[in-house]
GROMACS .gro file of C-alpha atoms in nm:
model
  195
    1MET     CA    1  -4.119  -0.953  -1.203
    2THR     CA    2  -3.856  -1.116  -1.470
    3ARG     CA    3  -3.669  -0.978  -1.692
    4ARG     CA    4  -3.556  -1.206  -2.018
    5LEU     CA    5  -3.128  -1.144  -2.096
    6THR     CA    6  -3.074  -0.942  -2.362
    7SER     CA    7  -2.777  -1.146  -2.594
    8GLU     CA    8  -2.558  -0.864  -2.526
    9ASP     CA    9  -2.603  -0.998  -2.127
   10LYS     CA   10  -2.533  -1.306  -2.174
   11ALA     CA   11  -2.171  -1.288  -2.354
   12ILE     CA   12  -2.123  -1.067  -2.085
   13TRP     CA   13  -2.244  -1.324  -1.817
   14ASP     CA   14  -2.042  -1.584  -2.008
   15ARG     CA   15  -1.721  -1.417  -1.929
   16LEU     CA   16  -1.741  -1.344  -1.652
   17ARG     CA   17  -1.806  -1.678  -1.561
   18GLU     CA   18  -1.492  -1.795  -1.747
   19THR     CA   19  -1.342  -1.581  -1.439
   20VAL     CA   20  -1.482  -1.783  -1.180
   21ARG     CA   21  -1.292  -2.036  -1.064
   22PRO     CA   22  -1.434  -2.278  -0.744
   23LEU     CA   23  -1.333  -2.260  -0.427
   24ARG     CA   24  -1.126  -2.598  -0.275
   25LYS     CA   25  -1.324  -2.877  -0.146
   26ARG     CA   26  -1.233  -2.969   0.223
   27LYS     CA   27  -1.164  -3.290   0.297
   28ALA     CA   28  -1.403  -3.460   0.423
   29ALA     CA   29  -1.400  -3.609   0.781
   30LYS     CA   30  -1.352  -3.938   0.817
   31PRO     CA   31  -1.690  -4.133   0.936
   32VAL     CA   32  -1.637  -4.299   1.310
   33GLU     CA   33  -1.665  -4.645   1.277
   34PRO     CA   34  -1.860  -4.760   1.558
   35SER     CA   35  -1.670  -4.985   1.870
   36ALA     CA   36  -1.770  -5.187   2.072
   37PRO     CA   37  -1.995  -5.070   2.412
   38VAL     CA   38  -1.699  -4.924   2.651
   39GLU     CA   39  -1.732  -5.068   3.013
   40ALA     CA   40  -1.742  -4.827   3.316
   41SER     CA   41  -1.370  -4.791   3.515
   42PRO     CA   42  -1.394  -4.748   3.871
   43PRO     CA   43  -1.295  -4.372   3.915
   44PRO     CA   44  -0.896  -4.340   3.996
   45THR     CA   45  -0.768  -4.316   4.330
   46LYS     CA   46  -0.607  -3.998   4.487
   47THR     CA   47  -0.261  -4.123   4.431
   48GLU     CA   48  -0.376  -4.173   4.067
   49ALA     CA   49  -0.508  -3.847   3.971
   50LYS     CA   50  -0.216  -3.665   4.105
   51LYS     CA   51  -0.004  -3.867   3.862
   52ALA     CA   52  -0.150  -3.858   3.580
   53LYS     CA   53  -0.102  -3.496   3.406
   54PRO     CA   54  -0.476  -3.300   3.278
   55ALA     CA   55  -0.462  -3.401   2.853
   56ARG     CA   56  -0.445  -3.073   2.683
   57ALA     CA   57  -0.713  -2.926   2.498
   58SER     CA   58  -0.446  -2.751   2.212
   59ALA     CA   59  -0.308  -3.061   2.092
   60GLU     CA   60  -0.613  -3.135   1.993
   61ILE     CA   61  -0.733  -2.765   1.856
   62SER     CA   62  -0.413  -2.631   1.668
   63ALA     CA   63  -0.448  -2.251   1.645
   64PRO     CA   64  -0.542  -1.995   1.374
   65VAL     CA   65  -0.189  -1.928   1.272
   66ALA     CA   66  -0.098  -1.504   1.327
   67LYS     CA   67   0.038  -1.386   0.938
   68PRO     CA   68   0.319  -1.183   1.019
   69LYS     CA   69   0.190  -0.794   1.000
   70THR     CA   70   0.358  -0.591   0.763
   71PRO     CA   71   0.522  -0.221   0.916
   72ALA     CA   72   0.305   0.062   0.945
   73PRO     CA   73   0.498   0.335   0.672
   74PRO     CA   74   0.599   0.581   0.812
   75ALA     CA   75   0.406   0.869   0.852
   76LEU     CA   76   0.501   1.248   0.660
   77ALA     CA   77   0.635   1.441   0.817
   78PRO     CA   78   0.632   1.896   0.731
   79PHE     CA   79   0.935   2.095   0.600
   80GLU     CA   80   1.089   2.332   0.891
   81GLU     CA   81   0.966   2.701   0.828
   82LYS     CA   82   1.340   2.821   0.776
   83THR     CA   83   1.428   2.447   0.505
   84LEU     CA   84   1.075   2.673   0.330
   85ARG     CA   85   1.175   3.019   0.382
   86ARG     CA   86   1.486   2.898   0.202
   87LEU     CA   87   1.317   2.755  -0.123
   88GLY     CA   88   1.151   3.031  -0.143
   89ARG     CA   89   1.351   3.220  -0.196
   90GLY     CA   90   1.620   3.033  -0.360
   91LEU     CA   91   1.883   2.945  -0.115
   92VAL     CA   92   1.829   2.599  -0.099
   93GLU     CA   93   1.914   2.407  -0.453
   94ILE     CA   94   1.620   2.191  -0.542
   95ASP     CA   95   1.826   1.893  -0.684
   96ALA     CA   96   1.556   1.748  -1.005
   97LYS     CA   97   1.200   1.881  -1.103
   98ILE     CA   98   0.954   1.705  -1.303
   99ASP     CA   99   0.648   1.853  -1.451
  100LEU     CA  100   0.384   1.678  -1.490
  101HIS     CA  101   0.118   1.923  -1.660
  102GLY     CA  102  -0.049   1.843  -1.908
  103MET     CA  103  -0.075   1.465  -1.869
  104ARG     CA  104  -0.331   1.226  -1.817
  105GLN     CA  105  -0.378   1.068  -1.462
  106GLU     CA  106  -0.232   0.739  -1.554
  107ARG     CA  107   0.065   0.838  -1.758
  108ALA     CA  108   0.127   1.162  -1.474
  109HIS     CA  109   0.081   0.832  -1.189
  110ALA     CA  110   0.421   0.625  -1.364
  111ALA     CA  111   0.630   0.924  -1.417
  112LEU     CA  112   0.588   1.037  -1.052
  113LEU     CA  113   0.668   0.741  -0.949
  114SER     CA  114   0.933   0.675  -1.160
  115PHE     CA  115   1.071   0.985  -1.098
  116LEU     CA  116   1.069   0.954  -0.735
  117ARG     CA  117   1.225   0.631  -0.728
  118HIS     CA  118   1.560   0.759  -0.973
  119ALA     CA  119   1.551   1.021  -0.746
  120GLN     CA  120   1.593   0.885  -0.462
  121ALA     CA  121   1.855   0.598  -0.562
  122ARG     CA  122   2.029   0.925  -0.678
  123GLY     CA  123   2.067   1.044  -0.384
  124ASN     CA  124   1.824   1.361  -0.441
  125ARG     CA  125   1.690   1.557  -0.145
  126ILE     CA  126   1.420   1.787  -0.238
  127VAL     CA  127   1.259   1.746  -0.568
  128LEU     CA  128   1.019   2.000  -0.725
  129VAL     CA  129   0.712   1.855  -0.847
  130VAL     CA  130   0.460   2.095  -1.151
  131THR     CA  131   0.118   2.015  -1.135
  132GLY     CA  132  -0.034   2.307  -1.305
  133LYS     CA  133  -0.284   2.524  -1.183
  134GLY     CA  134  -0.590   2.390  -1.417
  135ARG     CA  135  -0.781   2.672  -1.612
  136ALA     CA  136  -0.699   3.050  -1.644
  137ASP     CA  137  -1.001   3.055  -1.687
  138GLY     CA  138  -1.187   2.893  -1.385
  139GLU     CA  139  -1.335   2.605  -1.614
  140GLY     CA  140  -1.054   2.370  -1.477
  141ARG     CA  141  -1.020   2.202  -1.183
  142GLY     CA  142  -0.659   2.092  -1.172
  143VAL     CA  143  -0.715   1.739  -1.194
  144LEU     CA  144  -0.303   1.707  -1.131
  145ARG     CA  145  -0.323   1.996  -0.874
  146GLN     CA  146  -0.534   1.793  -0.714
  147SER     CA  147  -0.503   1.430  -0.745
  148VAL     CA  148  -0.092   1.397  -0.670
  149PRO     CA  149  -0.123   1.493  -0.301
  150GLY     CA  150  -0.366   1.187  -0.290
  151TRP     CA  151  -0.097   0.959  -0.413
  152LEU     CA  152   0.204   1.125  -0.199
  153THR     CA  153   0.057   1.009   0.068
  154HIS     CA  154  -0.059   0.633  -0.047
  155PRO     CA  155   0.186   0.409   0.177
  156ASP     CA  156   0.318   0.255  -0.180
  157LEU     CA  157   0.487   0.653  -0.168
  158ARG     CA  158   0.587   0.652   0.125
  159ALA     CA  159   0.904   0.504   0.095
  160LEU     CA  160   1.035   0.711  -0.105
  161VAL     CA  161   0.890   1.054   0.085
  162VAL     CA  162   0.947   1.210   0.381
  163GLY     CA  163   0.744   1.557   0.311
  164PHE     CA  164   0.551   1.792   0.084
  165GLU     CA  165   0.487   2.136   0.062
  166PRO     CA  166   0.343   2.358  -0.188
  167ALA     CA  167   0.592   2.585  -0.385
  168GLY     CA  168   0.709   2.857  -0.361
  169ARG     CA  169   0.596   3.159  -0.600
  170ARG     CA  170   0.957   3.152  -0.815
  171HIS     CA  171   0.879   2.817  -0.861
  172GLY     CA  172   0.509   2.794  -0.905
  173GLY     CA  173   0.302   2.834  -0.639
  174GLU     CA  174   0.017   2.706  -0.591
  175GLY     CA  175   0.112   2.514  -0.906
  176ALA     CA  176   0.342   2.292  -0.788
  177LEU     CA  177   0.487   2.150  -0.457
  178TYR     CA  178   0.861   2.105  -0.325
  179VAL     CA  179   0.873   1.654  -0.244
  180ARG     CA  180   1.154   1.534   0.034
  181ILE     CA  181   1.283   1.235  -0.099
  182ARG     CA  182   1.371   0.979   0.146
  183ARG     CA  183   1.701   0.796   0.200
  184ARG     CA  184   1.773   0.478   0.076
  185ARG     CA  185   1.829   0.194   0.363
  186ALA     CA  186   2.186   0.088   0.305
  187ALA     CA  187   2.115  -0.288   0.211
  188PRO     CA  188   2.220  -0.550   0.591
  189LEU     CA  189   2.572  -0.687   0.470
  190PRO     CA  190   2.536  -1.052   0.429
  191ALA     CA  191   2.693  -1.296   0.724
  192SER     CA  192   3.081  -1.383   0.520
  193ALA     CA  193   3.115  -1.025   0.503
  194LEU     CA  194   3.132  -0.984   0.974
  195PRO     CA  195   3.430  -1.037   1.119
   0.00000   0.00000   0.00000
């Protein structure tokens, strides 16, 4: 059973075709010209066979070049119990705080990324990320509350984040997270600066 395309379907198809690019064409192999028949030569003697080095097949076939692997991001580390207790009691100071609650996901993700980068640049160690708990009537799921931990475990953010834990009641409980910021690595000295 075939179906006719509507004008809307045709417009979508035309837009899609404009985005497609053809693959690179491979160079065609040069045709081999027939040569004169080769006469059979007598087999080599034992001394000739020892002198002759075996032909390497690898010279004819190039091995695929291995792409350098990017190092895996470091694993997240949980907070120590002692640190969590001291944070909950207010004995450890929180360096910075961001309140994402009320934001849409795209804006919250961008704000969180910017906040974490600035926190790392300032040398902050522990920050508080407030996501909100969701609606009080139970209908809301707390979208940011569910999404932010996933964002923090993403490989792109692991260069900024050592680990995270739910915050204590004093700092928002289930609606907030303590985030430990990874220290910035110092840039290597140029060769001219070395003694």
